[in-house]
Amino acid sequence: MVGTKAPPSLLYMVKQVELVVRSRLDELVRPAGITALQYTALTVLERHDGLSAAQLARDSFVTAQSMADLVRSLENRGLVRRERNARNRRELLILLTESGRALLDRCTEAVRELEERMVQDLTPHQTDQFRQALTKAWQALS
């Protein structure tokens, strides 16, 4: 058909969602003095405390170099601490501090509202399907 445009690719649409989520998340966490990337790293530690910098970088979707700078900044603010791994004394583990947990607690409601806004036009069943589809897409590419 002449003049019929193909819909945007799923990759393009996922990137658009990622960009707007990061922008909105940056707005939400800025008053707490952190960035969306720092917030992401803190939430990763909240779920899996005591990660190496390399693992935290992978789970937070940043490079190892970016993570080194990010961890240094969070450590200077007292939001994370580093300690030697008892099983591998050469490795430093990154742990969330009580101050880091308190900061996450202060952001929880606003972030939950952002997520609710993102799926406000979906039914609970569609939201579950969306989560499952995103998980399967991520697993297929990991």
JSON list of C-alpha atoms in Angstrom, two decimals, residues 2-142:
[
{"chain": "A", "resi": 2, "resn": "VAL", "atom": "CA", "xyz": [1.31, 3.40, -0.95]},
{"chain": "A", "resi": 3, "resn": "GLY", "atom": "CA", "xyz": [1.52, 5.88, 1.92]},
{"chain": "A", "resi": 4, "resn": "THR", "atom": "CA", "xyz": [1.10, 3.28, 4.69]},
{"chain": "A", "resi": 5, "resn": "LYS", "atom": "CA", "xyz": [3.81, 3.60, 7.26]},
{"chain": "A", "resi": 6, "resn": "ALA", "atom": "CA", "xyz": [5.06, 0.68, 9.27]},
{"chain": "A", "resi": 7, "resn": "PRO", "atom": "CA", "xyz": [4.57, 1.06, 13.02]},
{"chain": "A", "resi": 8, "resn": "PRO", "atom": "CA", "xyz": [7.70, 1.96, 14.98]},
{"chain": "A", "resi": 9, "resn": "SER", "atom": "CA", "xyz": [9.88, -1.01, 15.92]},
{"chain": "A", "resi": 10, "resn": "LEU", "atom": "CA", "xyz": [9.56, -2.49, 19.39]},
{"chain": "A", "resi": 11, "resn": "LEU", "atom": "CA", "xyz": [13.20, -1.60, 20.03]},
{"chain": "A", "resi": 12, "resn": "TYR", "atom": "CA", "xyz": [12.44, 2.04, 19.28]},
{"chain": "A", "resi": 13, "resn": "MET", "atom": "CA", "xyz": [9.36, 1.99, 21.53]},
{"chain": "A", "resi": 14, "resn": "VAL", "atom": "CA", "xyz": [11.26, 0.37, 24.42]},
{"chain": "A", "resi": 15, "resn": "LYS", "atom": "CA", "xyz": [13.95, 3.04, 24.12]},
{"chain": "A", "resi": 16, "resn": "GLN", "atom": "CA", "xyz": [11.32, 5.80, 24.14]},
{"chain": "A", "resi": 17, "resn": "VAL", "atom": "CA", "xyz": [9.80, 4.37, 27.34]},
{"chain": "A", "resi": 18, "resn": "GLU", "atom": "CA", "xyz": [13.27, 4.05, 28.90]},
{"chain": "A", "resi": 19, "resn": "LEU", "atom": "CA", "xyz": [14.10, 7.67, 28.09]},
{"chain": "A", "resi": 20, "resn": "VAL", "atom": "CA", "xyz": [10.89, 9.10, 29.51]},
{"chain": "A", "resi": 21, "resn": "VAL", "atom": "CA", "xyz": [11.10, 6.89, 32.62]},
{"chain": "A", "resi": 22, "resn": "ARG", "atom": "CA", "xyz": [14.67, 8.02, 33.27]},
{"chain": "A", "resi": 23, "resn": "SER", "atom": "CA", "xyz": [13.69, 11.68, 32.79]},
{"chain": "A", "resi": 24, "resn": "ARG", "atom": "CA", "xyz": [10.72, 11.41, 35.17]},
{"chain": "A", "resi": 25, "resn": "LEU", "atom": "CA", "xyz": [12.73, 9.39, 37.68]},
{"chain": "A", "resi": 26, "resn": "ASP", "atom": "CA", "xyz": [15.50, 12.02, 37.61]},
{"chain": "A", "resi": 27, "resn": "GLU", "atom": "CA", "xyz": [12.86, 14.66, 38.43]},
{"chain": "A", "resi": 28, "resn": "LEU", "atom": "CA", "xyz": [11.52, 12.57, 41.32]},
{"chain": "A", "resi": 29, "resn": "VAL", "atom": "CA", "xyz": [14.85, 11.76, 42.99]},
{"chain": "A", "resi": 30, "resn": "ARG", "atom": "CA", "xyz": [16.61, 15.10, 42.36]},
{"chain": "A", "resi": 31, "resn": "PRO", "atom": "CA", "xyz": [15.23, 16.59, 45.64]},
{"chain": "A", "resi": 32, "resn": "ALA", "atom": "CA", "xyz": [16.94, 13.70, 47.48]},
{"chain": "A", "resi": 33, "resn": "GLY", "atom": "CA", "xyz": [20.22, 14.73, 45.86]},
{"chain": "A", "resi": 34, "resn": "ILE", "atom": "CA", "xyz": [20.67, 11.70, 43.61]},
{"chain": "A", "resi": 35, "resn": "THR", "atom": "CA", "xyz": [20.24, 10.80, 39.96]},
{"chain": "A", "resi": 36, "resn": "ALA", "atom": "CA", "xyz": [18.08, 8.10, 38.38]},
{"chain": "A", "resi": 37, "resn": "LEU", "atom": "CA", "xyz": [21.22, 5.98, 37.83]},
{"chain": "A", "resi": 38, "resn": "GLN", "atom": "CA", "xyz": [22.19, 6.31, 41.49]},
{"chain": "A", "resi": 39, "resn": "TYR", "atom": "CA", "xyz": [18.64, 5.47, 42.51]},
{"chain": "A", "resi": 40, "resn": "THR", "atom": "CA", "xyz": [18.75, 2.35, 40.32]},
{"chain": "A", "resi": 41, "resn": "ALA", "atom": "CA", "xyz": [22.02, 1.22, 41.91]},
{"chain": "A", "resi": 42, "resn": "LEU", "atom": "CA", "xyz": [20.59, 1.75, 45.40]},
{"chain": "A", "resi": 43, "resn": "THR", "atom": "CA", "xyz": [17.48, -0.29, 44.57]},
{"chain": "A", "resi": 44, "resn": "VAL", "atom": "CA", "xyz": [19.66, -3.10, 43.19]},
{"chain": "A", "resi": 45, "resn": "LEU", "atom": "CA", "xyz": [21.55, -3.13, 46.50]},
{"chain": "A", "resi": 46, "resn": "GLU", "atom": "CA", "xyz": [18.26, -3.06, 48.39]},
{"chain": "A", "resi": 47, "resn": "ARG", "atom": "CA", "xyz": [17.31, -6.32, 46.66]},
{"chain": "A", "resi": 48, "resn": "HIS", "atom": "CA", "xyz": [20.81, -7.91, 46.61]},
{"chain": "A", "resi": 49, "resn": "ASP", "atom": "CA", "xyz": [23.07, -6.30, 49.19]},
{"chain": "A", "resi": 50, "resn": "GLY", "atom": "CA", "xyz": [26.80, -6.97, 49.13]},
{"chain": "A", "resi": 51, "resn": "LEU", "atom": "CA", "xyz": [27.57, -7.02, 45.41]},
{"chain": "A", "resi": 52, "resn": "SER", "atom": "CA", "xyz": [30.91, -6.47, 43.74]},
{"chain": "A", "resi": 53, "resn": "ALA", "atom": "CA", "xyz": [31.25, -3.29, 41.68]},
{"chain": "A", "resi": 54, "resn": "ALA", "atom": "CA", "xyz": [31.23, -5.38, 38.49]},
{"chain": "A", "resi": 55, "resn": "GLN", "atom": "CA", "xyz": [27.99, -7.15, 39.41]},
{"chain": "A", "resi": 56, "resn": "LEU", "atom": "CA", "xyz": [26.36, -3.91, 40.55]},
{"chain": "A", "resi": 57, "resn": "ALA", "atom": "CA", "xyz": [27.35, -2.29, 37.24]},
{"chain": "A", "resi": 58, "resn": "ARG", "atom": "CA", "xyz": [25.78, -5.16, 35.25]},
{"chain": "A", "resi": 59, "resn": "ASP", "atom": "CA", "xyz": [22.60, -5.14, 37.32]},
{"chain": "A", "resi": 60, "resn": "SER", "atom": "CA", "xyz": [22.36, -1.32, 37.13]},
{"chain": "A", "resi": 61, "resn": "PHE", "atom": "CA", "xyz": [22.98, -1.15, 33.35]},
{"chain": "A", "resi": 62, "resn": "VAL", "atom": "CA", "xyz": [26.12, 1.00, 33.49]},
{"chain": "A", "resi": 63, "resn": "THR", "atom": "CA", "xyz": [29.78, 0.49, 32.63]},
{"chain": "A", "resi": 64, "resn": "ALA", "atom": "CA", "xyz": [32.30, -0.52, 35.26]},
{"chain": "A", "resi": 65, "resn": "GLN", "atom": "CA", "xyz": [33.97, 2.92, 34.99]},
{"chain": "A", "resi": 66, "resn": "SER", "atom": "CA", "xyz": [30.64, 4.71, 35.46]},
{"chain": "A", "resi": 67, "resn": "MET", "atom": "CA", "xyz": [29.89, 2.47, 38.44]},
{"chain": "A", "resi": 68, "resn": "ALA", "atom": "CA", "xyz": [33.23, 3.32, 40.08]},
{"chain": "A", "resi": 69, "resn": "ASP", "atom": "CA", "xyz": [32.36, 7.03, 39.95]},
{"chain": "A", "resi": 70, "resn": "LEU", "atom": "CA", "xyz": [28.78, 6.38, 41.02]},
{"chain": "A", "resi": 71, "resn": "VAL", "atom": "CA", "xyz": [29.81, 4.25, 44.02]},
{"chain": "A", "resi": 72, "resn": "ARG", "atom": "CA", "xyz": [32.41, 6.81, 45.10]},
{"chain": "A", "resi": 73, "resn": "SER", "atom": "CA", "xyz": [29.72, 9.51, 45.06]},
{"chain": "A", "resi": 74, "resn": "LEU", "atom": "CA", "xyz": [27.23, 7.36, 46.99]},
{"chain": "A", "resi": 75, "resn": "GLU", "atom": "CA", "xyz": [29.92, 6.37, 49.49]},
{"chain": "A", "resi": 76, "resn": "ASN", "atom": "CA", "xyz": [30.88, 10.03, 50.03]},
{"chain": "A", "resi": 77, "resn": "ARG", "atom": "CA", "xyz": [27.23, 10.73, 50.87]},
{"chain": "A", "resi": 78, "resn": "GLY", "atom": "CA", "xyz": [27.11, 7.80, 53.31]},
{"chain": "A", "resi": 79, "resn": "LEU", "atom": "CA", "xyz": [24.49, 5.92, 51.27]},
{"chain": "A", "resi": 80, "resn": "VAL", "atom": "CA", "xyz": [26.70, 2.87, 50.62]},
{"chain": "A", "resi": 81, "resn": "ARG", "atom": "CA", "xyz": [29.82, 1.41, 52.19]},
{"chain": "A", "resi": 82, "resn": "ARG", "atom": "CA", "xyz": [32.49, -0.96, 50.91]},
{"chain": "A", "resi": 83, "resn": "GLU", "atom": "CA", "xyz": [33.95, -3.88, 52.79]},
{"chain": "A", "resi": 84, "resn": "ARG", "atom": "CA", "xyz": [36.28, -6.75, 51.96]},
{"chain": "A", "resi": 85, "resn": "ASN", "atom": "CA", "xyz": [34.69, -10.00, 50.85]},
{"chain": "A", "resi": 86, "resn": "ALA", "atom": "CA", "xyz": [35.43, -12.57, 53.58]},
{"chain": "A", "resi": 87, "resn": "ARG", "atom": "CA", "xyz": [35.79, -15.31, 50.91]},
{"chain": "A", "resi": 88, "resn": "ASN", "atom": "CA", "xyz": [37.98, -13.27, 48.56]},
{"chain": "A", "resi": 89, "resn": "ARG", "atom": "CA", "xyz": [39.95, -10.59, 50.44]},
{"chain": "A", "resi": 90, "resn": "ARG", "atom": "CA", "xyz": [40.92, -8.86, 47.15]},
{"chain": "A", "resi": 91, "resn": "GLU", "atom": "CA", "xyz": [37.26, -8.14, 46.33]},
{"chain": "A", "resi": 92, "resn": "LEU", "atom": "CA", "xyz": [35.33, -5.23, 47.78]},
{"chain": "A", "resi": 93, "resn": "LEU", "atom": "CA", "xyz": [31.61, -5.64, 48.30]},
{"chain": "A", "resi": 94, "resn": "ILE", "atom": "CA", "xyz": [29.21, -2.70, 48.17]},
{"chain": "A", "resi": 95, "resn": "LEU", "atom": "CA", "xyz": [26.54, -2.54, 50.85]},
{"chain": "A", "resi": 96, "resn": "LEU", "atom": "CA", "xyz": [23.60, -0.24, 51.42]},
{"chain": "A", "resi": 97, "resn": "THR", "atom": "CA", "xyz": [23.79, 1.81, 54.63]},
{"chain": "A", "resi": 98, "resn": "GLU", "atom": "CA", "xyz": [20.89, 2.76, 56.88]},
{"chain": "A", "resi": 99, "resn": "SER", "atom": "CA", "xyz": [21.06, 6.25, 55.35]},
{"chain": "A", "resi": 100, "resn": "GLY", "atom": "CA", "xyz": [20.74, 4.67, 51.91]},
{"chain": "A", "resi": 101, "resn": "ARG", "atom": "CA", "xyz": [17.72, 2.66, 53.03]},
{"chain": "A", "resi": 102, "resn": "ALA", "atom": "CA", "xyz": [16.13, 5.77, 54.52]},
{"chain": "A", "resi": 103, "resn": "LEU", "atom": "CA", "xyz": [16.64, 7.68, 51.27]},
{"chain": "A", "resi": 104, "resn": "LEU", "atom": "CA", "xyz": [14.97, 4.86, 49.31]},
{"chain": "A", "resi": 105, "resn": "ASP", "atom": "CA", "xyz": [12.08, 4.86, 51.77]},
{"chain": "A", "resi": 106, "resn": "ARG", "atom": "CA", "xyz": [11.57, 8.59, 51.17]},
{"chain": "A", "resi": 107, "resn": "CYS", "atom": "CA", "xyz": [11.41, 8.01, 47.40]},
{"chain": "A", "resi": 108, "resn": "THR", "atom": "CA", "xyz": [9.20, 4.90, 47.46]},
{"chain": "A", "resi": 109, "resn": "GLU", "atom": "CA", "xyz": [5.79, 6.56, 47.22]},
{"chain": "A", "resi": 110, "resn": "ALA", "atom": "CA", "xyz": [6.69, 8.93, 44.37]},
{"chain": "A", "resi": 111, "resn": "VAL", "atom": "CA", "xyz": [8.32, 6.13, 42.37]},
{"chain": "A", "resi": 112, "resn": "ARG", "atom": "CA", "xyz": [5.30, 3.87, 42.96]},
{"chain": "A", "resi": 113, "resn": "GLU", "atom": "CA", "xyz": [3.02, 6.65, 41.69]},
{"chain": "A", "resi": 114, "resn": "LEU", "atom": "CA", "xyz": [5.19, 7.03, 38.57]},
{"chain": "A", "resi": 115, "resn": "GLU", "atom": "CA", "xyz": [4.88, 3.32, 37.84]},
{"chain": "A", "resi": 116, "resn": "GLU", "atom": "CA", "xyz": [1.12, 3.46, 38.41]},
{"chain": "A", "resi": 117, "resn": "ARG", "atom": "CA", "xyz": [0.89, 6.39, 36.01]},
{"chain": "A", "resi": 118, "resn": "MET", "atom": "CA", "xyz": [2.81, 4.42, 33.39]},
{"chain": "A", "resi": 119, "resn": "VAL", "atom": "CA", "xyz": [0.26, 1.57, 33.46]},
{"chain": "A", "resi": 120, "resn": "GLN", "atom": "CA", "xyz": [-2.86, 3.57, 34.37]},
{"chain": "A", "resi": 121, "resn": "ASP", "atom": "CA", "xyz": [-4.63, 2.62, 31.14]},
{"chain": "A", "resi": 122, "resn": "LEU", "atom": "CA", "xyz": [-3.92, -1.09, 31.59]},
{"chain": "A", "resi": 123, "resn": "THR", "atom": "CA", "xyz": [-5.99, -3.54, 33.58]},
{"chain": "A", "resi": 124, "resn": "PRO", "atom": "CA", "xyz": [-4.23, -5.43, 36.41]},
{"chain": "A", "resi": 125, "resn": "HIS", "atom": "CA", "xyz": [-4.14, -8.48, 34.11]},
{"chain": "A", "resi": 126, "resn": "GLN", "atom": "CA", "xyz": [-2.58, -6.45, 31.28]},
{"chain": "A", "resi": 127, "resn": "THR", "atom": "CA", "xyz": [-0.03, -5.02, 33.73]},
{"chain": "A", "resi": 128, "resn": "ASP", "atom": "CA", "xyz": [0.93, -8.56, 34.76]},
{"chain": "A", "resi": 129, "resn": "GLN", "atom": "CA", "xyz": [1.21, -9.57, 31.10]},
{"chain": "A", "resi": 130, "resn": "PHE", "atom": "CA", "xyz": [3.32, -6.48, 30.38]},
{"chain": "A", "resi": 131, "resn": "ARG", "atom": "CA", "xyz": [5.69, -7.37, 33.24]},
{"chain": "A", "resi": 132, "resn": "GLN", "atom": "CA", "xyz": [5.94, -10.97, 32.01]},
{"chain": "A", "resi": 133, "resn": "ALA", "atom": "CA", "xyz": [6.54, -9.87, 28.41]},
{"chain": "A", "resi": 134, "resn": "LEU", "atom": "CA", "xyz": [9.29, -7.46, 29.47]},
{"chain": "A", "resi": 135, "resn": "THR", "atom": "CA", "xyz": [10.91, -10.19, 31.60]},
{"chain": "A", "resi": 136, "resn": "LYS", "atom": "CA", "xyz": [10.85, -12.65, 28.70]},
{"chain": "A", "resi": 137, "resn": "ALA", "atom": "CA", "xyz": [12.25, -10.05, 26.29]},
{"chain": "A", "resi": 138, "resn": "TRP", "atom": "CA", "xyz": [15.06, -9.26, 28.73]},
{"chain": "A", "resi": 139, "resn": "GLN", "atom": "CA", "xyz": [15.82, -12.98, 29.26]},
{"chain": "A", "resi": 140, "resn": "ALA", "atom": "CA", "xyz": [15.91, -13.61, 25.51]},
{"chain": "A", "resi": 141, "resn": "LEU", "atom": "CA", "xyz": [18.59, -10.96, 25.05]},
{"chain": "A", "resi": 142, "resn": "SER", "atom": "CA", "xyz": [20.61, -11.67, 28.20]}
]
